[in-house]
């Protein structure tokens, strides 16, 4: 992300912000070894943002990103959320992520929450 995204367009949560009652944090393990992580940040009682979803490069290509996304959507439904949204990069290096989210039912939308329009960002949302 840091390689091809201007600093003002990087919206990842700092590690210390993940320790919050508004964050549900997930770790994906393969044979006990962590290979992926993701977080849901509650924006209000019905809407959350997918934050910080990442699978290690060496673990990619095995469907783990889709598994993680499906887990996040299932968890969101299970806790009564009715909408998930996300921000991801507009650069070519984020094409696979945008494709994953589109295949998962997410559609492009305007900026949400505290986001402002940004040519380096794509905003997506999914009604649950």
XYZ file of N, CA, C and O in Angstrom:
512
model
N 0.829 -1.182 0.000
C 0.000 0.000 0.000
C 0.874 1.247 0.000
O 0.613 2.183 -0.744
N 1.911 1.266 0.817
C 2.766 2.444 0.905
C 3.562 2.661 -0.374
O 3.957 3.789 -0.651
N 3.776 1.620 -1.155
C 4.605 1.726 -2.355
C 3.970 2.578 -3.439
O 4.686 3.283 -4.155
N 2.648 2.528 -3.595
C 2.041 3.266 -4.704
C 0.823 4.102 -4.302
O 0.018 4.482 -5.140
N 0.691 4.413 -3.011
C -0.400 5.251 -2.535
C 0.193 6.467 -1.832
O 1.015 6.318 -0.926
N -0.208 7.672 -2.223
C 0.293 8.862 -1.525
C -0.090 8.817 -0.042
O -1.167 8.322 0.308
N 0.768 9.319 0.835
C 0.498 9.240 2.284
C -0.869 9.791 2.682
O -1.525 9.231 3.559
N -1.326 10.848 2.041
C -2.613 11.438 2.415
C -3.798 10.571 2.009
O -4.927 10.811 2.439
N -3.555 9.533 1.209
C -4.625 8.642 0.763
C -4.564 7.271 1.421
O -5.306 6.375 1.044
N -3.685 7.101 2.397
C -3.608 5.829 3.136
C -4.523 5.938 4.346
O -4.346 6.805 5.202
N -5.520 5.063 4.403
C -6.543 5.148 5.443
C -6.545 3.953 6.392
O -7.541 3.691 7.054
N -5.433 3.214 6.477
C -5.424 2.052 7.356
C -5.393 2.505 8.814
O -4.898 3.586 9.141
N -5.955 1.665 9.660
C -5.954 1.946 11.091
C -4.579 1.654 11.664
O -3.983 0.612 11.362
N -4.079 2.528 12.529
C -2.849 2.162 13.232
C -3.132 1.000 14.187
O -4.257 0.832 14.666
N -2.129 0.218 14.440
C -2.275 -0.989 15.264
C -2.960 -0.698 16.597
O -3.841 -1.432 17.030
N -2.600 0.394 17.249
C -3.180 0.691 18.565
C -4.679 1.000 18.486
O -5.401 0.814 19.461
N -5.170 1.439 17.335
C -6.602 1.728 17.177
C -7.438 0.454 17.081
O -8.658 0.502 17.225
N -6.790 -0.682 16.849
C -7.520 -1.941 16.745
C -8.037 -2.425 18.098
O -8.887 -3.300 18.156
N -7.524 -1.865 19.177
C -7.970 -2.239 20.517
C -9.068 -1.253 20.918
O -8.819 -0.219 21.526
N -10.283 -1.587 20.518
C -11.422 -0.708 20.746
C -12.688 -1.550 20.769
O -12.789 -2.535 20.038
N -13.685 -1.164 21.574
C -14.942 -1.909 21.565
C -15.687 -1.781 20.234
O -16.584 -2.574 19.961
N -15.295 -0.814 19.389
C -15.928 -0.638 18.075
C -15.275 -1.488 16.985
O -15.681 -1.432 15.835
N -14.247 -2.266 17.348
C -13.499 -3.072 16.380
C -13.676 -4.554 16.694
O -13.487 -4.989 17.828
N -14.042 -5.320 15.677
C -14.008 -6.789 15.757
C -12.824 -7.216 14.907
O -12.763 -6.898 13.712
N -11.856 -7.902 15.516
C -10.597 -8.248 14.854
C -10.529 -9.752 14.621
O -10.880 -10.531 15.505
N -10.084 -10.153 13.438
C -10.034 -11.556 13.044
C -8.637 -11.913 12.563
O -7.997 -11.130 11.862
N -8.189 -13.113 12.918
C -6.920 -13.645 12.435
C -7.211 -14.961 11.735
O -7.880 -15.838 12.294
N -6.733 -15.096 10.529
C -6.869 -16.330 9.754
C -5.578 -17.129 9.919
O -4.487 -16.598 9.690
N -5.715 -18.367 10.349
C -4.540 -19.219 10.583
C -4.578 -20.429 9.671
O -5.640 -20.979 9.401
N -3.416 -20.832 9.240
C -3.251 -22.057 8.471
C -2.212 -22.891 9.217
O -1.092 -22.435 9.420
N -2.628 -24.080 9.659
C -1.765 -24.944 10.471
C -1.226 -24.191 11.686
O -0.061 -24.324 12.048
N -2.069 -23.370 12.298
C -1.696 -22.638 13.491
C -0.923 -21.356 13.250
O -0.738 -20.560 14.162
N -0.464 -21.127 12.021
C 0.330 -19.934 11.712
C -0.583 -18.832 11.165
O -1.356 -19.070 10.236
N -0.503 -17.612 11.719
C -1.330 -16.526 11.185
C -0.910 -16.178 9.761
O 0.272 -15.962 9.499
N -1.879 -16.174 8.852
C -1.594 -15.846 7.451
C -2.475 -14.714 6.932
O -2.281 -14.237 5.814
N -3.441 -14.289 7.740
C -4.311 -13.200 7.310
C -4.966 -12.539 8.503
O -5.010 -13.098 9.593
N -5.431 -11.311 8.261
C -6.128 -10.590 9.323
C -7.114 -9.627 8.687
O -7.003 -9.279 7.521
N -8.096 -9.244 9.493
C -9.072 -8.255 9.059
C -9.746 -7.675 10.291
O -9.698 -8.266 11.371
N -10.366 -6.540 10.093
C -11.101 -5.903 11.184
C -12.381 -5.300 10.630
O -12.429 -4.871 9.478
N -13.405 -5.306 11.455
C -14.645 -4.581 11.175
C -14.717 -3.441 12.173
O -14.582 -3.649 13.381
N -14.913 -2.242 11.670
C -15.059 -1.057 12.512
C -16.507 -0.616 12.454
O -17.021 -0.277 11.388
N -17.188 -0.643 13.590
C -18.592 -0.212 13.636
C -18.668 1.301 13.479
O -18.013 2.041 14.207
N -19.462 1.721 12.504
C -19.682 3.144 12.274
C -20.902 3.642 13.028
O -20.963 4.793 13.442
N -21.892 2.758 13.185
C -23.083 3.022 13.994
C -23.703 1.668 14.301
O -23.073 0.638 14.091
N -24.926 1.634 14.773
C -25.550 0.385 15.187
C -25.857 -0.596 14.069
O -26.094 -1.775 14.335
N -25.855 -0.143 12.824
C -26.217 -1.024 11.705
C -25.181 -1.076 10.594
O -25.306 -1.870 9.679
N -24.164 -0.234 10.666
C -23.212 -0.071 9.567
C -21.791 -0.236 10.089
O -21.424 0.359 11.103
N -20.996 -1.056 9.393
C -19.589 -1.233 9.761
C -18.727 -1.120 8.519
O -19.194 -1.286 7.391
N -17.459 -0.852 8.750
C -16.477 -0.746 7.673
C -15.500 -1.907 7.757
O -14.994 -2.220 8.835
N -15.229 -2.528 6.627
C -14.165 -3.526 6.540
C -12.852 -2.745 6.554
O -12.619 -1.901 5.695
N -12.014 -3.017 7.540
C -10.736 -2.326 7.678
C -9.594 -3.333 7.668
O -9.720 -4.439 8.172
N -8.487 -2.936 7.116
C -7.222 -3.646 7.296
C -7.231 -5.099 6.847
O -6.478 -5.902 7.368
N -8.076 -5.481 5.897
C -8.087 -6.875 5.448
C -6.807 -7.158 4.665
O -6.458 -6.428 3.739
N -6.105 -8.239 5.050
C -4.820 -8.556 4.425
C -4.512 -10.045 4.581
O -4.704 -10.602 5.655
N -4.034 -10.647 3.501
C -3.517 -12.016 3.527
C -2.059 -11.936 3.092
O -1.732 -11.236 2.122
N -1.173 -12.624 3.800
C 0.250 -12.600 3.454
C 0.464 -13.018 2.004
O -0.210 -13.925 1.504
N 1.414 -12.381 1.346
C 1.691 -12.656 -0.069
C 1.952 -14.137 -0.308
O 1.469 -14.709 -1.291
N 2.679 -14.781 0.580
C 3.017 -16.194 0.379
C 1.820 -17.123 0.555
O 1.884 -18.300 0.194
N 0.714 -16.615 1.084
C -0.481 -17.442 1.278
C -1.569 -17.131 0.245
O -2.634 -17.743 0.272
N -1.299 -16.223 -0.665
C -2.316 -15.824 -1.651
C -2.478 -16.890 -2.723
O -1.593 -17.701 -2.954
N -3.639 -16.871 -3.355
C -3.916 -17.809 -4.437
C -4.611 -19.080 -3.979
O -4.893 -19.952 -4.783
N -4.904 -19.176 -2.681
C -5.548 -20.372 -2.133
C -6.986 -20.108 -1.707
O -7.587 -20.929 -1.028
N -7.538 -18.950 -2.087
C -8.912 -18.633 -1.724
C -9.082 -18.112 -0.311
O -10.216 -18.003 0.174
N -7.990 -17.775 0.354
C -8.086 -17.339 1.751
C -8.717 -15.953 1.883
O -9.421 -15.690 2.851
N -8.478 -15.074 0.914
C -9.101 -13.743 0.972
C -10.614 -13.870 0.897
O -11.346 -13.195 1.631
N -11.102 -14.740 0.026
C -12.552 -14.949 -0.080
C -13.094 -15.568 1.205
O -14.163 -15.195 1.696
N -12.352 -16.503 1.769
C -12.745 -17.111 3.042
C -12.853 -16.043 4.132
O -13.824 -16.020 4.896
N -11.873 -15.146 4.187
C -11.885 -14.079 5.186
C -13.063 -13.139 4.939
O -13.783 -12.781 5.883
N -13.294 -12.758 3.699
C -14.407 -11.865 3.390
C -15.740 -12.514 3.760
O -16.608 -11.874 4.360
N -15.901 -13.776 3.419
C -17.137 -14.485 3.772
C -17.327 -14.526 5.290
O -18.454 -14.385 5.787
N -16.257 -14.694 6.025
C -16.336 -14.723 7.500
C -16.768 -13.361 8.033
O -17.601 -13.274 8.932
N -16.218 -12.293 7.468
C -16.593 -10.949 7.905
C -18.067 -10.671 7.633
O -18.774 -10.141 8.492
N -18.536 -11.029 6.438
C -19.939 -10.811 6.085
C -20.844 -11.631 7.002
O -21.852 -11.135 7.515
N -20.495 -12.885 7.237
C -21.286 -13.734 8.119
C -21.324 -13.196 9.540
O -22.381 -13.190 10.187
N -20.193 -12.737 10.025
C -20.143 -12.154 11.368
C -21.020 -10.906 11.436
O -21.785 -10.729 12.395
N -20.912 -10.044 10.432
C -21.707 -8.814 10.412
C -23.200 -9.126 10.461
O -23.949 -8.516 11.224
N -23.612 -10.085 9.656
C -25.030 -10.480 9.686
C -25.400 -11.018 11.059
O -26.472 -10.716 11.592
N -24.523 -11.829 11.627
C -24.802 -12.460 12.913
C -24.940 -11.482 14.066
O -25.626 -11.780 15.044
N -24.289 -10.329 13.966
C -24.402 -9.337 15.045
C -25.418 -8.253 14.703
O -25.517 -7.247 15.399
N -26.192 -8.454 13.625
C -27.290 -7.556 13.313
C -26.959 -6.340 12.469
O -27.790 -5.442 12.339
N -25.779 -6.318 11.874
C -25.457 -5.198 10.985
C -26.241 -5.352 9.681
O -26.535 -6.473 9.260
N -26.565 -4.246 9.050
C -27.323 -4.298 7.798
C -26.541 -3.735 6.616
O -27.004 -3.800 5.482
N -25.343 -3.192 6.868
C -24.527 -2.665 5.780
C -23.048 -2.776 6.141
O -22.662 -2.505 7.273
N -22.259 -3.199 5.154
C -20.802 -3.168 5.251
C -20.290 -2.269 4.142
O -20.771 -2.349 3.004
N -19.319 -1.438 4.457
C -18.697 -0.583 3.450
C -17.192 -0.700 3.593
O -16.682 -1.199 4.598
N -16.475 -0.235 2.588
C -15.021 -0.281 2.626
C -14.436 0.775 1.714
O -15.094 1.286 0.818
N -13.175 1.082 1.972
C -12.370 1.940 1.114
C -11.177 1.120 0.695
O -10.567 0.439 1.506
N -10.861 1.153 -0.593
C -9.679 0.473 -1.094
C -9.029 1.360 -2.138
O -9.574 2.390 -2.527
N -7.864 0.968 -2.585
C -7.132 1.801 -3.520
C -7.692 1.761 -4.933
O -8.265 0.765 -5.371
N -7.479 2.862 -5.644
C -7.890 2.963 -7.042
C -6.774 2.527 -7.994
O -7.012 2.340 -9.178
N -5.560 2.356 -7.483
C -4.402 2.011 -8.299
C -4.520 0.584 -8.847
O -5.220 -0.262 -8.284
N -3.819 0.311 -9.950
C -3.847 -1.047 -10.529
C -3.448 -2.141 -9.537
O -3.961 -3.254 -9.618
N -2.588 -1.828 -8.587
C -2.167 -2.849 -7.617
C -3.303 -3.301 -6.704
O -3.189 -4.323 -6.037
N -4.411 -2.568 -6.684
C -5.568 -2.941 -5.868
C -6.670 -3.598 -6.701
O -7.755 -3.860 -6.189
N -6.401 -3.868 -7.980
C -7.431 -4.452 -8.855
C -7.934 -5.790 -8.322
O -9.137 -6.065 -8.366
N -7.048 -6.628 -7.819
C -7.475 -7.935 -7.303
C -8.400 -7.754 -6.097
O -9.405 -8.459 -5.971
N -8.086 -6.814 -5.227
C -8.940 -6.568 -4.061
C -10.310 -6.056 -4.502
O -11.344 -6.535 -4.020
N -10.322 -5.112 -5.440
C -11.611 -4.598 -5.927
C -12.426 -5.715 -6.567
O -13.642 -5.797 -6.383
N -11.769 -6.607 -7.309
C -12.461 -7.743 -7.915
C -13.028 -8.682 -6.868
O -14.157 -9.168 -6.999
N -12.267 -8.949 -5.827
C -12.736 -9.803 -4.732
C -13.993 -9.215 -4.105
O -14.989 -9.918 -3.914
N -13.953 -7.933 -3.811
C -15.116 -7.299 -3.178
C -16.319 -7.291 -4.118
O -17.442 -7.551 -3.685
N -16.093 -7.029 -5.397
C -17.201 -7.037 -6.370
C -17.812 -8.433 -6.457
O -19.034 -8.588 -6.469
N -16.970 -9.470 -6.504
C -17.493 -10.843 -6.549
C -18.240 -11.194 -5.268
O -19.124 -12.038 -5.275
N -17.897 -10.524 -4.168
C -18.576 -10.739 -2.893
C -19.865 -9.932 -2.761
O -20.506 -9.966 -1.722
N -20.232 -9.193 -3.811
C -21.487 -8.450 -3.795
C -21.363 -6.971 -3.498
O -22.358 -6.248 -3.508
N -20.174 -6.484 -3.229
C -19.972 -5.069 -2.964
C -20.074 -4.277 -4.265
O -19.637 -4.742 -5.321
N -20.649 -3.084 -4.185
C -20.775 -2.196 -5.340
C -20.161 -0.848 -4.982
O -20.175 -0.442 -3.808
N -19.641 -0.170 -5.986
C -19.071 1.151 -5.736
C -20.140 2.099 -5.214
O -21.313 1.991 -5.570
N -19.712 3.006 -4.345
C -20.618 3.966 -3.712
C -19.851 5.260 -3.453
O -18.628 5.297 -3.584
N -20.567 6.306 -3.056
C -19.880 7.546 -2.676
C -19.118 7.346 -1.362
O -19.347 6.371 -0.638
N -18.238 8.284 -1.024
C -17.559 8.203 0.275
C -18.583 8.126 1.411
O -19.675 8.680 1.319
N -18.239 7.428 2.456
C -19.123 7.232 3.611
C -18.371 7.636 4.871
O -17.157 7.849 4.837
N -19.097 7.723 5.975
C -18.463 8.068 7.250
C -17.720 9.393 7.138
O -18.244 10.366 6.602
N -16.482 9.403 7.589
C -15.687 10.632 7.567
C -14.827 10.775 6.313
O -14.032 11.705 6.207
N -14.971 9.851 5.360
C -14.182 9.929 4.128
C -14.633 11.095 3.256
O -15.808 11.465 3.243
N -13.701 11.618 2.489
C -13.965 12.642 1.479
C -13.608 12.046 0.118
O -12.862 11.070 0.049
N -14.124 12.611 -0.954
C -13.719 12.117 -2.276
C -12.191 12.138 -2.401
O -11.530 13.064 -1.923
N -11.648 11.102 -3.013
C -10.199 10.956 -3.147
C -9.933 10.189 -4.442
O -10.421 9.068 -4.593
N -9.180 10.749 -5.361
C -8.929 10.045 -6.624
C -8.152 8.745 -6.450
O -8.140 7.908 -7.357
N -7.540 8.546 -5.289
C -6.788 7.325 -5.018
C -7.603 6.277 -4.285
O -7.081 5.225 -3.926
N -8.885 6.570 -4.042
C -9.738 5.657 -3.292
C -10.950 5.215 -4.111
O -11.484 5.984 -4.910
N -11.361 3.974 -3.872
C -12.619 3.441 -4.363
C -13.418 3.055 -3.137
O -12.898 2.363 -2.247
N -14.657 3.508 -3.073
C -15.538 3.197 -1.951
C -16.555 2.181 -2.429
O -17.090 2.295 -3.539
N -16.828 1.172 -1.603
C -17.754 0.105 -1.958
C -18.644 -0.214 -0.774
O -18.243 -0.010 0.385
N -19.836 -0.742 -1.059
C -20.769 -1.058 0.016
C -21.575 -2.303 -0.334
O -21.714 -2.653 -1.512
N -22.086 -2.955 0.693
C -22.910 -4.161 0.549
C -24.036 -4.091 1.552
O -23.811 -3.964 2.765
N -25.280 -4.163 1.050
C -26.439 -4.279 1.945
C -26.559 -5.737 2.357
O -26.480 -6.628 1.520
N -26.721 -5.961 3.661
C -26.786 -7.342 4.180
C -28.227 -7.784 4.351
O -29.091 -7.030 4.632
